[in-house]
Amino acid sequence: MSTLMNAPDQRRYDADVVIVGGGFMGAATAFFLRQRGRSVILLERGLVGQQASGVNFGNVRRQGRFLPQLPLANRSRAIWGRLPELLGEDVEFLPSGHVRLCYDPVHLDALEEYAKAARQLGLDLELLSQQTVRKRFPYLTHEVAGASYAPVDGHANPRLAAPAFARAAVRAGAKVIENTEIAAVEKDGEDFRATATDGRIFRAPAMLITAGAWGSLLSEQFGEAVPIVARGPQMSVTEPIPYKMREVFGVMTKIEREVVYCRQIPRGNIIIGGSTRGPAFPDIRRAYALPTSTMTQMAEIRRLIPAFGRLNIIRTWSGIEGYMPDDRPIMGPSGKVSGLFYAFGFCGHGFQLGPGVGDVMAELIDTGSTTTPIEPFQMARFAVPVAVAGGVDE
């Protein structure tokens, strides 16, 4: 992707809000802050959407989430349906339906209990018996014991979403500056200061850190380190075949290798993910798709949809994602520093949340509160005090 903005030769930039991290969360927040009239600078070390936001599966899925996250997911889903209107661009979102299925009949009760609880939180799921699954999706294996179906969820293109938000933010007046490595973040009097490795300084009375797997490297500079771990999704895509499968399928299981998911795009290719996570190395910005992971995925895909066993894989990829020990993101205000906010560590399931996170964080920064509950994701649940040079509001 071309550079959104090559910074002119000046040393200092000022705005209402500085965002460090140009993934989906940062780009969406920049866009929604401009909708609220706030000036904003978005800083990205590489290119917008280059890491976790651009390498994931592309699921726009609400079912199966941590239940207290559903209000946020619902808010996000509502925005997904308005993206062409909001952004003026197509990010290939298709509300094609999402199917969560299981092989073990023991898990049918769990699907039913989840559907009942989700309905109270605004997500209506249809429970499908084994017979209904066979009738509606005859290409699935007869091993499927049952499923739950979300008719208005679906998928989108992760390579398009974050850059589209960033471009829309720029058109709305934001400064989005790529290829800018931030060496230090601190609070200097009333303002925050982000200092780039080339000496440029970015100042604002509010700062948002959306740096994904690198988030803790910045939060620890404010005395709020968190135990984030980097992992790489294992993704692959097949050769194209006639477009017939609209729904997204994912397997619910406690056996890691069985956790596989797939979707077909209108061009005909089958996108596949799941089964295992691979190694990732944030210090050198590399993650690897392992051949053994691809072989495991194909074995599980062949089990789920036997006809796909004849397809050829034409590309594999990975990227760097940040995972928290409780599989929930860090989202909300700092527990120590007024004017500081976080949104990172989305544990491999942040893509659907992206628009909602941007909307919520913009609301929170602009008004000091949000109508969507985010208390379960507060930084304070993990923050470990560390020595810090200054700027901490104890």
Short mmCIF file of C-alpha atoms in Angstrom, two decimals:
data_model
loop_
_atom_site.label_atom_id
_atom_site.label_comp_id
_atom_site.label_asym_id
_atom_site.label_seq_id
_atom_site.Cartn_x
_atom_site.Cartn_y
_atom_site.Cartn_z
CA MET A 1 0.00 0.00 0.00
CA SER A 2 1.29 3.42 -0.83
CA THR A 3 2.26 5.77 1.97
CA LEU A 4 -0.73 7.69 3.24
CA MET A 5 1.40 10.62 4.22
CA ASN A 6 5.10 11.35 3.89
CA ALA A 7 5.79 13.67 6.78
CA PRO A 8 7.20 17.04 5.66
CA ASP A 9 10.51 18.11 7.05
CA GLN A 10 9.45 19.53 10.37
CA ARG A 11 10.26 18.50 13.90
CA ARG A 12 7.04 18.95 15.85
CA TYR A 13 3.39 18.07 15.23
CA ASP A 14 0.42 18.89 17.48
CA ALA A 15 -3.12 17.54 17.65
CA ASP A 16 -5.92 16.81 20.09
CA VAL A 17 -5.07 13.10 20.06
CA VAL A 18 -1.97 11.11 19.10
CA ILE A 19 -2.54 7.46 18.25
CA VAL A 20 0.46 5.13 18.22
CA GLY A 21 -0.22 2.04 16.12
CA GLY A 22 -1.76 1.98 12.65
CA GLY A 23 -3.74 -1.24 12.73
CA PHE A 24 -7.50 -1.59 12.45
CA MET A 25 -8.12 -0.17 15.94
CA GLY A 26 -5.94 2.86 15.44
CA ALA A 27 -7.23 3.65 11.94
CA ALA A 28 -10.88 3.27 12.96
CA THR A 29 -10.41 5.44 16.04
CA ALA A 30 -8.73 8.14 13.95
CA PHE A 31 -11.69 8.11 11.58
CA PHE A 32 -14.31 8.34 14.33
CA LEU A 33 -12.37 11.03 16.20
CA ARG A 34 -12.54 13.15 13.06
CA GLN A 35 -16.30 12.54 12.94
CA ARG A 36 -16.36 14.15 16.38
CA GLY A 37 -14.28 17.09 15.23
CA ARG A 38 -11.09 16.13 17.06
CA SER A 39 -7.75 16.70 15.36
CA VAL A 40 -5.75 13.48 15.31
CA ILE A 41 -2.34 12.12 14.30
CA LEU A 42 -2.05 8.39 13.63
CA LEU A 43 1.49 7.00 13.70
CA GLU A 44 2.44 3.67 12.15
CA ARG A 45 5.90 2.10 12.18
CA GLY A 46 5.37 0.33 8.85
CA LEU A 47 2.27 0.52 6.68
CA VAL A 48 -1.29 0.77 7.97
CA GLY A 49 -2.84 -2.66 8.51
CA GLN A 50 0.40 -4.47 7.79
CA GLN A 51 0.41 -6.74 10.85
CA ALA A 52 -2.45 -8.52 12.68
CA SER A 53 -5.15 -6.37 11.08
CA GLY A 54 -4.15 -7.42 7.58
CA VAL A 55 -3.19 -11.07 7.95
CA ASN A 56 -6.14 -12.56 9.82
CA PHE A 57 -8.95 -14.77 8.50
CA GLY A 58 -11.44 -11.98 7.93
CA ASN A 59 -14.20 -13.29 10.16
CA VAL A 60 -17.04 -10.90 10.97
CA ARG A 61 -18.25 -13.24 13.69
CA ARG A 62 -20.10 -12.56 16.92
CA GLN A 63 -21.11 -16.02 18.15
CA GLY A 64 -18.67 -17.87 20.37
CA ARG A 65 -17.32 -14.68 21.90
CA PHE A 66 -16.91 -13.96 25.60
CA LEU A 67 -20.48 -12.96 26.42
CA PRO A 68 -19.69 -9.57 28.04
CA GLN A 69 -18.01 -8.66 24.73
CA LEU A 70 -21.24 -8.99 22.75
CA PRO A 71 -22.45 -5.38 23.25
CA LEU A 72 -19.19 -4.21 21.68
CA ALA A 73 -19.47 -6.82 18.92
CA ASN A 74 -23.07 -5.76 18.23
CA ARG A 75 -22.07 -2.11 17.97
CA SER A 76 -19.32 -3.12 15.59
CA ARG A 77 -21.62 -5.27 13.45
CA ALA A 78 -23.97 -2.32 13.00
CA ILE A 79 -21.07 -0.25 11.65
CA TRP A 80 -19.92 -3.04 9.31
CA GLY A 81 -23.25 -2.71 7.53
CA ARG A 82 -22.68 1.02 6.95
CA LEU A 83 -19.05 0.95 5.78
CA PRO A 84 -19.62 1.84 2.13
CA GLU A 85 -21.65 4.84 3.26
CA LEU A 86 -19.16 5.84 5.98
CA LEU A 87 -15.89 5.23 4.13
CA GLY A 88 -16.85 5.53 0.49
CA GLU A 89 -14.98 2.27 -0.15
CA ASP A 90 -15.84 -1.41 -0.41
CA VAL A 91 -13.97 -3.68 2.01
CA GLU A 92 -15.71 -6.77 0.61
CA PHE A 93 -17.96 -7.29 3.63
CA LEU A 94 -20.49 -10.02 2.90
CA PRO A 95 -23.21 -10.74 5.52
CA SER A 96 -23.24 -14.30 4.29
CA GLY A 97 -24.06 -16.08 7.55
CA HIS A 98 -21.77 -17.77 10.06
CA VAL A 99 -22.07 -21.42 11.11
CA ARG A 100 -20.48 -22.69 14.34
CA LEU A 101 -20.63 -26.47 14.41
CA CYS A 102 -19.47 -29.34 16.59
CA TYR A 103 -18.64 -33.00 16.10
CA ASP A 104 -19.22 -34.16 19.66
CA PRO A 105 -22.92 -34.35 20.72
CA VAL A 106 -21.77 -33.38 24.20
CA HIS A 107 -21.19 -29.86 22.88
CA LEU A 108 -24.77 -29.40 21.69
CA ASP A 109 -25.84 -28.34 25.16
CA ALA A 110 -23.08 -25.70 25.17
CA LEU A 111 -24.31 -24.34 21.82
CA GLU A 112 -27.85 -24.12 23.20
CA GLU A 113 -26.79 -22.45 26.43
CA TYR A 114 -24.69 -19.92 24.52
CA ALA A 115 -27.56 -19.14 22.15
CA LYS A 116 -29.91 -18.58 25.08
CA ALA A 117 -27.49 -16.22 26.83
CA ALA A 118 -26.54 -14.41 23.62
CA ARG A 119 -30.19 -13.68 22.86
CA GLN A 120 -30.37 -11.66 26.08
CA LEU A 121 -27.44 -9.62 24.75
CA GLY A 122 -28.91 -8.89 21.34
CA LEU A 123 -27.55 -11.77 19.24
CA ASP A 124 -30.15 -14.14 17.76
CA LEU A 125 -28.78 -17.55 16.82
CA GLU A 126 -30.62 -20.38 15.09
CA LEU A 127 -29.87 -23.84 16.45
CA LEU A 128 -29.53 -26.47 13.72
CA SER A 129 -30.03 -30.18 14.34
CA GLN A 130 -27.84 -32.78 12.66
CA GLN A 131 -30.63 -33.46 10.16
CA THR A 132 -31.02 -29.76 9.36
CA VAL A 133 -27.29 -29.35 8.86
CA ARG A 134 -27.22 -32.28 6.43
CA LYS A 135 -30.16 -30.88 4.49
CA ARG A 136 -28.96 -27.28 4.37
CA PHE A 137 -25.25 -27.97 3.89
CA PRO A 138 -25.00 -31.39 2.20
CA TYR A 139 -21.28 -30.95 1.46
CA LEU A 140 -20.38 -31.06 5.18
CA THR A 141 -19.23 -34.30 6.76
CA HIS A 142 -21.83 -36.49 8.42
CA GLU A 143 -19.71 -36.24 11.57
CA VAL A 144 -21.33 -32.87 12.33
CA ALA A 145 -23.61 -33.32 15.34
CA GLY A 146 -25.27 -29.90 15.18
CA ALA A 147 -24.61 -26.20 14.80
CA SER A 148 -25.65 -22.66 15.62
CA TYR A 149 -26.21 -20.19 12.82
CA ALA A 150 -25.82 -16.40 12.80
CA PRO A 151 -27.56 -15.26 9.61
CA VAL A 152 -26.28 -11.67 9.41
CA ASP A 153 -22.62 -12.21 10.27
CA GLY A 154 -20.10 -13.07 7.59
CA HIS A 155 -16.67 -12.05 6.37
CA ALA A 156 -14.63 -9.25 4.84
CA ASN A 157 -11.19 -8.66 3.34
CA PRO A 158 -8.65 -7.91 6.10
CA ARG A 159 -6.18 -6.50 3.59
CA LEU A 160 -8.64 -3.72 2.74
CA ALA A 161 -10.34 -2.76 6.01
CA ALA A 162 -7.70 -0.87 8.03
CA PRO A 163 -6.25 1.03 5.03
CA ALA A 164 -9.80 2.02 3.99
CA PHE A 165 -10.44 3.49 7.44
CA ALA A 166 -7.09 5.30 7.33
CA ARG A 167 -7.78 6.81 3.91
CA ALA A 168 -11.24 7.92 5.07
CA ALA A 169 -9.66 9.46 8.16
CA VAL A 170 -7.21 11.37 5.96
CA ARG A 171 -10.03 12.63 3.74
CA ALA A 172 -11.77 13.80 6.92
CA GLY A 173 -8.69 15.73 8.00
CA ALA A 174 -6.56 13.31 10.06
CA LYS A 175 -2.81 13.06 9.69
CA VAL A 176 -1.83 9.44 9.09
CA ILE A 177 1.93 9.08 9.05
CA GLU A 178 3.48 5.74 8.09
CA ASN A 179 7.05 4.48 8.30
CA THR A 180 7.52 6.30 11.59
CA GLU A 181 9.10 4.38 14.46
CA ILE A 182 8.25 5.72 17.91
CA ALA A 183 11.13 5.36 20.36
CA ALA A 184 9.57 6.91 23.46
CA VAL A 185 6.16 7.93 24.82
CA GLU A 186 5.75 10.04 27.93
CA LYS A 187 3.62 12.67 29.58
CA ASP A 188 5.22 16.09 29.58
CA GLY A 189 3.20 18.53 31.65
CA GLU A 190 -0.36 18.62 30.30
CA ASP A 191 0.56 16.95 27.02
CA PHE A 192 1.74 13.57 25.86
CA ARG A 193 4.82 13.36 23.73
CA ALA A 194 5.73 10.63 21.25
CA THR A 195 9.29 10.88 20.00
CA ALA A 196 10.22 9.19 16.73
CA THR A 197 13.60 7.59 16.12
CA ASP A 198 14.38 10.35 13.61
CA GLY A 199 13.78 13.04 16.23
CA ARG A 200 10.32 14.20 15.24
CA ILE A 201 7.99 14.92 18.15
CA PHE A 202 4.23 14.44 18.22
CA ARG A 203 2.28 16.13 21.03
CA ALA A 204 -1.33 16.01 22.21
CA PRO A 205 -3.32 16.23 25.45
CA ALA A 206 -4.60 12.69 24.82
CA MET A 207 -2.80 9.57 23.64
CA LEU A 208 -4.12 6.19 22.48
CA ILE A 209 -1.86 3.16 22.17
CA THR A 210 -3.06 0.65 19.57
CA ALA A 211 0.22 -1.09 18.88
CA GLY A 212 -0.99 -4.70 18.89
CA ALA A 213 1.64 -7.19 20.06
CA TRP A 214 3.98 -4.25 20.74
CA GLY A 215 1.46 -2.53 23.01
CA SER A 216 3.12 -3.51 26.27
CA LEU A 217 6.46 -2.09 25.09
CA LEU A 218 4.74 1.31 25.11
CA SER A 219 2.43 0.86 28.10
CA GLU A 220 5.36 -0.16 30.30
CA GLN A 221 6.84 3.30 29.67
CA PHE A 222 3.88 4.54 31.72
CA GLY A 223 4.35 1.89 34.40
CA GLU A 224 1.71 -0.48 33.01
CA ALA A 225 3.43 -3.52 31.55
CA VAL A 226 1.13 -6.46 30.71
CA PRO A 227 1.93 -10.14 29.99
CA ILE A 228 1.23 -10.11 26.26
CA VAL A 229 2.52 -12.96 24.09
CA ALA A 230 3.06 -12.84 20.33
CA ARG A 231 1.77 -15.63 18.10
CA GLY A 232 1.29 -16.04 14.37
CA PRO A 233 -1.99 -17.16 12.76
CA GLN A 234 -1.62 -19.98 10.27
CA MET A 235 -3.50 -19.06 7.11
CA SER A 236 -3.77 -20.58 3.66
CA VAL A 237 -5.79 -20.18 0.48
CA THR A 238 -6.70 -22.69 -2.20
CA GLU A 239 -6.98 -22.46 -5.94
CA PRO A 240 -10.35 -21.03 -7.09
CA ILE A 241 -13.39 -23.23 -7.70
CA PRO A 242 -16.97 -22.25 -8.69
CA TYR A 243 -18.48 -19.97 -6.05
CA LYS A 244 -21.15 -21.92 -4.16
CA MET A 245 -20.35 -21.69 -0.44
CA ARG A 246 -21.54 -18.38 1.00
CA GLU A 247 -21.47 -19.18 4.72
CA VAL A 248 -18.43 -19.11 6.98
CA PHE A 249 -17.86 -22.38 8.84
CA GLY A 250 -15.98 -22.84 12.10
CA VAL A 251 -15.56 -25.89 14.32
CA MET A 252 -16.25 -25.63 18.04
CA THR A 253 -14.07 -28.08 19.96
CA LYS A 254 -11.68 -28.31 22.87
CA ILE A 255 -9.12 -30.15 20.71
CA GLU A 256 -6.78 -27.54 19.24
CA ARG A 257 -6.05 -29.26 15.94
CA GLU A 258 -9.81 -29.57 15.23
CA VAL A 259 -10.35 -25.79 15.47
CA VAL A 260 -10.50 -25.02 11.77
CA TYR A 261 -12.52 -22.48 9.86
CA CYS A 262 -13.05 -21.68 6.20
CA ARG A 263 -14.85 -19.33 3.86
CA GLN A 264 -15.12 -18.93 0.09
CA ILE A 265 -14.72 -15.57 -1.57
CA PRO A 266 -16.64 -14.69 -4.74
CA ARG A 267 -13.46 -15.15 -6.81
CA GLY A 268 -13.73 -18.81 -5.83
CA ASN A 269 -10.75 -19.30 -3.51
CA ILE A 270 -11.22 -20.99 -0.13
CA ILE A 271 -9.59 -19.16 2.79
CA ILE A 272 -8.58 -21.49 5.64
CA GLY A 273 -7.39 -20.79 9.17
CA GLY A 274 -7.16 -22.30 12.61
CA SER A 275 -5.79 -25.55 14.04
CA THR A 276 -2.59 -24.14 15.54
CA ARG A 277 -0.74 -20.88 16.12
CA GLY A 278 2.80 -20.44 14.90
CA PRO A 279 5.88 -18.64 16.21
CA ALA A 280 6.14 -14.86 16.02
CA PHE A 281 9.06 -12.57 16.74
CA PRO A 282 8.07 -8.93 17.32
CA ASP A 283 11.69 -7.80 17.67
CA ILE A 284 12.41 -8.65 14.02
CA ARG A 285 8.78 -8.23 12.85
CA ARG A 286 8.51 -11.75 11.53
CA ALA A 287 6.04 -14.61 11.92
CA TYR A 288 6.05 -17.87 10.04
CA ALA A 289 3.47 -20.15 8.46
CA LEU A 290 4.63 -23.67 9.22
CA PRO A 291 4.18 -26.47 6.65
CA THR A 292 3.07 -28.79 9.44
CA SER A 293 0.27 -26.35 10.32
CA THR A 294 -0.93 -26.28 6.72
CA MET A 295 -0.94 -30.09 6.59
CA THR A 296 -2.96 -30.25 9.83
CA GLN A 297 -5.41 -27.66 8.52
CA MET A 298 -5.91 -29.54 5.27
CA ALA A 299 -6.51 -32.78 7.14
CA GLU A 300 -9.19 -31.06 9.24
CA ILE A 301 -10.71 -29.28 6.24
CA ARG A 302 -10.86 -32.60 4.41
CA ARG A 303 -12.66 -34.01 7.44
CA LEU A 304 -15.13 -31.09 7.54
CA ILE A 305 -15.76 -30.80 3.80
CA PRO A 306 -14.42 -33.94 2.07
CA ALA A 307 -14.62 -32.41 -1.42
CA PHE A 308 -12.03 -29.77 -0.45
CA GLY A 309 -9.44 -32.49 0.03
CA ARG A 310 -8.67 -32.39 -3.68
CA LEU A 311 -7.82 -28.69 -3.74
CA ASN A 312 -4.34 -27.26 -4.06
CA ILE A 313 -3.02 -24.67 -1.62
CA ILE A 314 -1.60 -21.74 -3.58
CA ARG A 315 -0.37 -19.50 -0.73
CA THR A 316 0.21 -19.54 3.01
CA TRP A 317 0.91 -16.64 5.35
CA SER A 318 1.16 -15.49 8.92
CA GLY A 319 1.62 -12.26 10.89
CA ILE A 320 2.12 -11.03 14.42
CA GLU A 321 -0.82 -11.06 16.82
CA GLY A 322 -0.85 -10.23 20.54
CA TYR A 323 -2.46 -12.62 23.04
CA MET A 324 -3.39 -11.99 26.66
CA PRO A 325 -3.52 -14.79 29.27
CA ASP A 326 -7.32 -14.54 29.63
CA ASP A 327 -7.87 -14.21 25.86
CA ARG A 328 -9.42 -10.75 26.27
CA PRO A 329 -8.06 -7.46 24.93
CA ILE A 330 -6.77 -4.42 26.76
CA MET A 331 -9.26 -1.64 26.10
CA GLY A 332 -10.09 1.57 27.96
CA PRO A 333 -8.36 4.27 29.97
CA SER A 334 -5.02 3.89 31.68
CA GLY A 335 -5.23 2.98 35.33
CA LYS A 336 -2.46 5.44 36.14
CA VAL A 337 -2.17 8.30 33.69
CA SER A 338 -5.01 10.69 32.95
CA GLY A 339 -5.56 11.28 29.24
CA LEU A 340 -3.94 7.97 28.27
CA PHE A 341 -5.93 5.15 26.62
CA TYR A 342 -5.25 1.65 25.35
CA ALA A 343 -6.74 -0.70 22.73
CA PHE A 344 -4.44 -3.64 21.95
CA GLY A 345 -3.99 -7.38 22.52
CA PHE A 346 -7.11 -8.56 20.71
CA CYS A 347 -5.99 -12.20 20.85
CA GLY A 348 -6.67 -13.13 17.24
CA HIS A 349 -10.34 -12.14 17.25
CA GLY A 350 -10.24 -8.37 16.87
CA PHE A 351 -11.15 -8.05 13.20
CA GLN A 352 -14.92 -8.08 13.71
CA LEU A 353 -14.50 -5.66 16.62
CA GLY A 354 -12.41 -3.14 14.70
CA PRO A 355 -15.11 -0.61 13.71
CA GLY A 356 -16.76 -0.85 17.12
CA VAL A 357 -13.49 -0.40 18.98
CA GLY A 358 -12.76 2.70 16.94
CA ASP A 359 -16.21 4.13 17.62
CA VAL A 360 -16.07 3.35 21.34
CA MET A 361 -12.54 4.67 21.85
CA ALA A 362 -13.39 7.88 20.00
CA GLU A 363 -16.47 8.30 22.20
CA LEU A 364 -14.44 7.58 25.35
CA ILE A 365 -11.64 9.99 24.44
CA ASP A 366 -14.07 12.70 23.32
CA THR A 367 -16.58 12.52 26.17
CA GLY A 368 -14.83 10.68 29.00
CA SER A 369 -17.27 7.76 28.95
CA THR A 370 -18.85 5.26 26.60
CA THR A 371 -22.33 3.80 26.31
CA THR A 372 -20.88 0.36 25.55
CA PRO A 373 -19.57 -1.57 28.57
CA ILE A 374 -15.84 -2.30 28.38
CA GLU A 375 -15.02 -2.84 32.07
CA PRO A 376 -13.94 -6.50 31.58
CA PHE A 377 -11.12 -5.29 29.34
CA GLN A 378 -9.54 -2.71 31.62
CA MET A 379 -5.76 -2.48 31.78
CA ALA A 380 -5.84 -2.63 35.58
CA ARG A 381 -6.50 -6.39 35.62
CA PHE A 382 -2.96 -7.08 34.44
CA ALA A 383 -0.87 -3.99 35.01
CA VAL A 384 2.31 -4.72 36.91
CA PRO A 385 4.06 -1.66 38.40
CA VAL A 386 7.49 -1.02 36.97
CA ALA A 387 9.99 1.80 37.49
CA VAL A 388 9.21 4.77 35.29
CA ALA A 389 11.11 8.01 34.80
CA GLY A 390 8.14 10.33 35.12
CA GLY A 391 4.68 11.23 33.99
CA VAL A 392 2.74 8.72 36.10
CA ASP A 393 -0.32 9.97 37.94
CA GLU A 394 -0.39 7.81 41.07
#
